Amino acid sequence: MQRASRLKRELSLLTTEPPPGITCWQNENQLDDLRAQILGGADTPYEKGIFNLEILVPERYPFEPPKIRFLTPIYHPNIDSAGRICLDVLKLPPKGAWRPSLNISTLLTSIQLLMAEPNPDDPLMADISSEYKYNKQLFLLNAKEWTEKYASQ
């Protein structure tokens, strides 16, 4: 019950006051199956891209973080080909930084920040990470290409 009322409140806030560049909604009226879109940030290789994400809310939410993954392919050192995201707030402690005080809006904003500022020192994709570190121009070119190919409307 607590989970349902909290999710309803969060979704209502996401609808009335969404973070800039982020939208989120229920998938087919399932309260624990959400979809989100993040717009690629200006001055990033993801600019003008629209990235779709899947958010599965576990039974134990907010004591357990939602499972979030990209449905749109993205060329990024911290996001793998299955769309899984390497981000501390998406994991429970001790390895992660999830806290029940966080919410879906905060998570989506964190993912948006990660898109703009990759963390090559904690990669899911080692090859993309070393490209980001040692050949940034090539990384930016590849990320732009992927954005045009998969994320433009």
PDB file of C-alpha atoms in Angstrom:
ATOM      1  CA  MET A   1       0.000   0.000   0.000  1.00  0.00           C
ATOM      2  CA  GLN A   2       2.775   2.416   0.962  1.00  0.00           C
ATOM      3  CA  ARG A   3       4.504   1.665  -2.339  1.00  0.00           C
ATOM      4  CA  ALA A   4       1.372   2.356  -4.392  1.00  0.00           C
ATOM      5  CA  SER A   5       0.606   5.688  -2.744  1.00  0.00           C
ATOM      6  CA  ARG A   6       4.218   6.794  -2.980  1.00  0.00           C
ATOM      7  CA  LEU A   7       4.406   5.822  -6.668  1.00  0.00           C
ATOM      8  CA  LYS A   8       1.161   7.657  -7.411  1.00  0.00           C
ATOM      9  CA  ARG A   9       2.547  10.768  -5.688  1.00  0.00           C
ATOM     10  CA  GLU A  10       5.860  10.519  -7.574  1.00  0.00           C
ATOM     11  CA  LEU A  11       4.146  10.022 -10.932  1.00  0.00           C
ATOM     12  CA  SER A  12       1.836  12.942 -10.302  1.00  0.00           C
ATOM     13  CA  LEU A  13       4.843  15.157  -9.513  1.00  0.00           C
ATOM     14  CA  LEU A  14       6.671  13.885 -12.609  1.00  0.00           C
ATOM     15  CA  THR A  15       3.614  14.865 -14.662  1.00  0.00           C
ATOM     16  CA  THR A  16       3.033  18.307 -13.136  1.00  0.00           C
ATOM     17  CA  GLU A  17       6.656  19.343 -12.473  1.00  0.00           C
ATOM     18  CA  PRO A  18       8.963  17.141 -14.543  1.00  0.00           C
ATOM     19  CA  PRO A  19      12.716  17.774 -14.396  1.00  0.00           C
ATOM     20  CA  PRO A  20      13.896  19.597 -17.567  1.00  0.00           C
ATOM     21  CA  GLY A  21      14.251  17.190 -20.488  1.00  0.00           C
ATOM     22  CA  ILE A  22      12.603  14.254 -18.686  1.00  0.00           C
ATOM     23  CA  THR A  23       9.147  12.684 -19.019  1.00  0.00           C
ATOM     24  CA  CYS A  24       7.831   9.601 -17.231  1.00  0.00           C
ATOM     25  CA  TRP A  25       4.558   7.677 -17.420  1.00  0.00           C
ATOM     26  CA  GLN A  26       2.908   4.359 -16.582  1.00  0.00           C
ATOM     27  CA  ASN A  27       3.188   1.615 -19.172  1.00  0.00           C
ATOM     28  CA  GLU A  28      -0.304   0.246 -19.904  1.00  0.00           C
ATOM     29  CA  ASN A  29      -1.671   1.278 -16.488  1.00  0.00           C
ATOM     30  CA  GLN A  30       0.816  -0.930 -14.622  1.00  0.00           C
ATOM     31  CA  LEU A  31       1.924   0.995 -11.546  1.00  0.00           C
ATOM     32  CA  ASP A  32       5.204  -0.943 -11.279  1.00  0.00           C
ATOM     33  CA  ASP A  33       6.083  -0.746 -14.998  1.00  0.00           C
ATOM     34  CA  LEU A  34       7.024   2.767 -16.077  1.00  0.00           C
ATOM     35  CA  ARG A  35       8.534   4.309 -19.171  1.00  0.00           C
ATOM     36  CA  ALA A  36      10.614   7.453 -19.343  1.00  0.00           C
ATOM     37  CA  GLN A  37      12.201   9.629 -21.986  1.00  0.00           C
ATOM     38  CA  ILE A  38      15.342  11.648 -21.493  1.00  0.00           C
ATOM     39  CA  LEU A  39      16.330  14.289 -24.009  1.00  0.00           C
ATOM     40  CA  GLY A  40      20.033  14.382 -24.796  1.00  0.00           C
ATOM     41  CA  GLY A  41      21.598  17.461 -23.235  1.00  0.00           C
ATOM     42  CA  ALA A  42      22.747  20.476 -25.229  1.00  0.00           C
ATOM     43  CA  ASP A  43      26.476  20.474 -26.026  1.00  0.00           C
ATOM     44  CA  THR A  44      26.719  16.708 -25.537  1.00  0.00           C
ATOM     45  CA  PRO A  45      27.026  14.094 -28.307  1.00  0.00           C
ATOM     46  CA  TYR A  46      23.453  13.063 -27.351  1.00  0.00           C
ATOM     47  CA  GLU A  47      21.995  16.474 -28.196  1.00  0.00           C
ATOM     48  CA  LYS A  48      18.612  16.262 -30.010  1.00  0.00           C
ATOM     49  CA  GLY A  49      18.374  12.559 -29.143  1.00  0.00           C
ATOM     50  CA  ILE A  50      15.318  11.137 -27.414  1.00  0.00           C
ATOM     51  CA  PHE A  51      16.232   8.158 -25.244  1.00  0.00           C
ATOM     52  CA  ASN A  52      13.572   5.741 -23.997  1.00  0.00           C
ATOM     53  CA  LEU A  53      13.996   3.953 -20.685  1.00  0.00           C
ATOM     54  CA  GLU A  54      12.184   1.165 -18.885  1.00  0.00           C
ATOM     55  CA  ILE A  55      11.636   1.447 -15.131  1.00  0.00           C
ATOM     56  CA  LEU A  56      10.570  -1.649 -13.187  1.00  0.00           C
ATOM     57  CA  VAL A  57       9.591  -0.865  -9.618  1.00  0.00           C
ATOM     58  CA  PRO A  58      10.246  -3.759  -7.199  1.00  0.00           C
ATOM     59  CA  GLU A  59       7.809  -4.930  -4.508  1.00  0.00           C
ATOM     60  CA  ARG A  60      10.089  -3.535  -1.790  1.00  0.00           C
ATOM     61  CA  TYR A  61      10.297   0.005  -3.254  1.00  0.00           C
ATOM     62  CA  PRO A  62      11.360   2.465  -1.775  1.00  0.00           C
ATOM     63  CA  PHE A  63      13.614   0.172   0.265  1.00  0.00           C
ATOM     64  CA  GLU A  64      14.986  -1.271  -2.964  1.00  0.00           C
ATOM     65  CA  PRO A  65      15.876   0.821  -6.032  1.00  0.00           C
ATOM     66  CA  PRO A  66      13.906   0.518  -9.277  1.00  0.00           C
ATOM     67  CA  LYS A  67      15.538  -1.384 -12.136  1.00  0.00           C
ATOM     68  CA  ILE A  68      16.135   1.117 -14.918  1.00  0.00           C
ATOM     69  CA  ARG A  69      17.518   0.374 -18.357  1.00  0.00           C
ATOM     70  CA  PHE A  70      17.821   2.136 -21.684  1.00  0.00           C
ATOM     71  CA  LEU A  71      15.544   0.802 -24.424  1.00  0.00           C
ATOM     72  CA  THR A  72      17.226   3.120 -26.950  1.00  0.00           C
ATOM     73  CA  PRO A  73      20.790   2.037 -27.842  1.00  0.00           C
ATOM     74  CA  ILE A  74      23.331   4.570 -26.572  1.00  0.00           C
ATOM     75  CA  TYR A  75      27.105   4.771 -27.048  1.00  0.00           C
ATOM     76  CA  HIS A  76      28.313   5.388 -23.500  1.00  0.00           C
ATOM     77  CA  PRO A  77      31.043   3.950 -21.221  1.00  0.00           C
ATOM     78  CA  ASN A  78      28.604   3.392 -18.324  1.00  0.00           C
ATOM     79  CA  ILE A  79      25.693   1.866 -20.281  1.00  0.00           C
ATOM     80  CA  ASP A  80      26.003  -1.582 -21.869  1.00  0.00           C
ATOM     81  CA  SER A  81      24.437  -3.005 -25.031  1.00  0.00           C
ATOM     82  CA  ALA A  82      21.503  -4.398 -23.001  1.00  0.00           C
ATOM     83  CA  GLY A  83      20.792  -0.886 -21.725  1.00  0.00           C
ATOM     84  CA  ARG A  84      21.971  -1.613 -18.176  1.00  0.00           C
ATOM     85  CA  ILE A  85      23.339   1.423 -16.365  1.00  0.00           C
ATOM     86  CA  CYS A  86      26.350   1.526 -14.057  1.00  0.00           C
ATOM     87  CA  LEU A  87      25.367   4.172 -11.516  1.00  0.00           C
ATOM     88  CA  ASP A  88      25.788   3.980  -7.740  1.00  0.00           C
ATOM     89  CA  VAL A  89      22.292   5.293  -6.883  1.00  0.00           C
ATOM     90  CA  LEU A  90      20.751   2.351  -8.762  1.00  0.00           C
ATOM     91  CA  LYS A  91      22.352  -0.172  -6.380  1.00  0.00           C
ATOM     92  CA  LEU A  92      21.790  -1.005  -2.723  1.00  0.00           C
ATOM     93  CA  PRO A  93      24.600  -0.360  -0.226  1.00  0.00           C
ATOM     94  CA  PRO A  94      27.346  -1.376   0.511  1.00  0.00           C
ATOM     95  CA  LYS A  95      28.295  -1.182  -3.196  1.00  0.00           C
ATOM     96  CA  GLY A  96      25.609   1.315  -4.090  1.00  0.00           C
ATOM     97  CA  ALA A  97      24.233   4.590  -2.799  1.00  0.00           C
ATOM     98  CA  TRP A  98      20.473   3.934  -3.001  1.00  0.00           C
ATOM     99  CA  ARG A  99      18.457   5.415  -0.123  1.00  0.00           C
ATOM    100  CA  PRO A 100      14.660   5.289   0.361  1.00  0.00           C
ATOM    101  CA  SER A 101      14.685   9.107   0.395  1.00  0.00           C
ATOM    102  CA  LEU A 102      15.619   9.079  -3.296  1.00  0.00           C
ATOM    103  CA  ASN A 103      12.867   8.910  -5.895  1.00  0.00           C
ATOM    104  CA  ILE A 104      12.360   8.162  -9.583  1.00  0.00           C
ATOM    105  CA  SER A 105      12.705  11.821 -10.514  1.00  0.00           C
ATOM    106  CA  THR A 106      16.110  11.979  -8.742  1.00  0.00           C
ATOM    107  CA  LEU A 107      17.236   8.773 -10.472  1.00  0.00           C
ATOM    108  CA  LEU A 108      16.262  10.025 -13.930  1.00  0.00           C
ATOM    109  CA  THR A 109      18.050  13.322 -13.263  1.00  0.00           C
ATOM    110  CA  SER A 110      21.159  11.360 -12.160  1.00  0.00           C
ATOM    111  CA  ILE A 111      21.026   9.309 -15.373  1.00  0.00           C
ATOM    112  CA  GLN A 112      20.692  12.520 -17.395  1.00  0.00           C
ATOM    113  CA  LEU A 113      23.793  13.876 -15.615  1.00  0.00           C
ATOM    114  CA  LEU A 114      25.685  10.634 -16.254  1.00  0.00           C
ATOM    115  CA  MET A 115      24.880  10.987 -19.971  1.00  0.00           C
ATOM    116  CA  ALA A 116      26.437  14.468 -19.959  1.00  0.00           C
ATOM    117  CA  GLU A 117      29.376  13.480 -17.726  1.00  0.00           C
ATOM    118  CA  PRO A 118      30.409   9.832 -18.242  1.00  0.00           C
ATOM    119  CA  ASN A 119      32.496   8.163 -15.546  1.00  0.00           C
ATOM    120  CA  PRO A 120      35.228   6.325 -17.485  1.00  0.00           C
ATOM    121  CA  ASP A 121      36.761   5.021 -14.229  1.00  0.00           C
ATOM    122  CA  ASP A 122      33.720   2.835 -13.464  1.00  0.00           C
ATOM    123  CA  PRO A 123      32.835   1.511 -16.916  1.00  0.00           C
ATOM    124  CA  LEU A 124      30.483  -1.192 -18.102  1.00  0.00           C
ATOM    125  CA  MET A 125      31.968  -0.913 -21.581  1.00  0.00           C
ATOM    126  CA  ALA A 126      35.775  -1.013 -21.254  1.00  0.00           C
ATOM    127  CA  ASP A 127      36.446  -0.302 -24.954  1.00  0.00           C
ATOM    128  CA  ILE A 128      34.186   2.765 -25.018  1.00  0.00           C
ATOM    129  CA  SER A 129      35.703   3.923 -21.737  1.00  0.00           C
ATOM    130  CA  SER A 130      39.266   3.838 -23.025  1.00  0.00           C
ATOM    131  CA  GLU A 131      38.123   5.579 -26.216  1.00  0.00           C
ATOM    132  CA  TYR A 132      36.539   8.270 -24.019  1.00  0.00           C
ATOM    133  CA  LYS A 133      39.766   8.645 -22.033  1.00  0.00           C
ATOM    134  CA  TYR A 134      42.360   8.437 -24.815  1.00  0.00           C
ATOM    135  CA  ASN A 135      40.582   9.426 -28.034  1.00  0.00           C
ATOM    136  CA  LYS A 136      37.763  11.765 -27.039  1.00  0.00           C
ATOM    137  CA  GLN A 137      37.185  13.015 -30.596  1.00  0.00           C
ATOM    138  CA  LEU A 138      36.475   9.484 -31.815  1.00  0.00           C
ATOM    139  CA  PHE A 139      34.211   8.857 -28.808  1.00  0.00           C
ATOM    140  CA  LEU A 140      32.230  12.043 -29.520  1.00  0.00           C
ATOM    141  CA  LEU A 141      31.923  11.095 -33.191  1.00  0.00           C
ATOM    142  CA  ASN A 142      30.688   7.565 -32.399  1.00  0.00           C
ATOM    143  CA  ALA A 143      28.261   8.776 -29.707  1.00  0.00           C
ATOM    144  CA  LYS A 144      26.847  11.385 -32.125  1.00  0.00           C
ATOM    145  CA  GLU A 145      26.453   8.751 -34.848  1.00  0.00           C
ATOM    146  CA  TRP A 146      24.603   6.383 -32.527  1.00  0.00           C
ATOM    147  CA  THR A 147      22.360   9.237 -31.366  1.00  0.00           C
ATOM    148  CA  GLU A 148      21.460  10.108 -34.973  1.00  0.00           C
ATOM    149  CA  LYS A 149      20.940   6.438 -35.856  1.00  0.00           C
ATOM    150  CA  TYR A 150      18.914   5.279 -32.827  1.00  0.00           C
ATOM    151  CA  ALA A 151      17.607   8.302 -30.904  1.00  0.00           C
ATOM    152  CA  SER A 152      16.409  10.827 -33.438  1.00  0.00           C
ATOM    153  CA  GLN A 153      12.730  11.121 -34.179  1.00  0.00           C
TER     154      GLN A 153
END
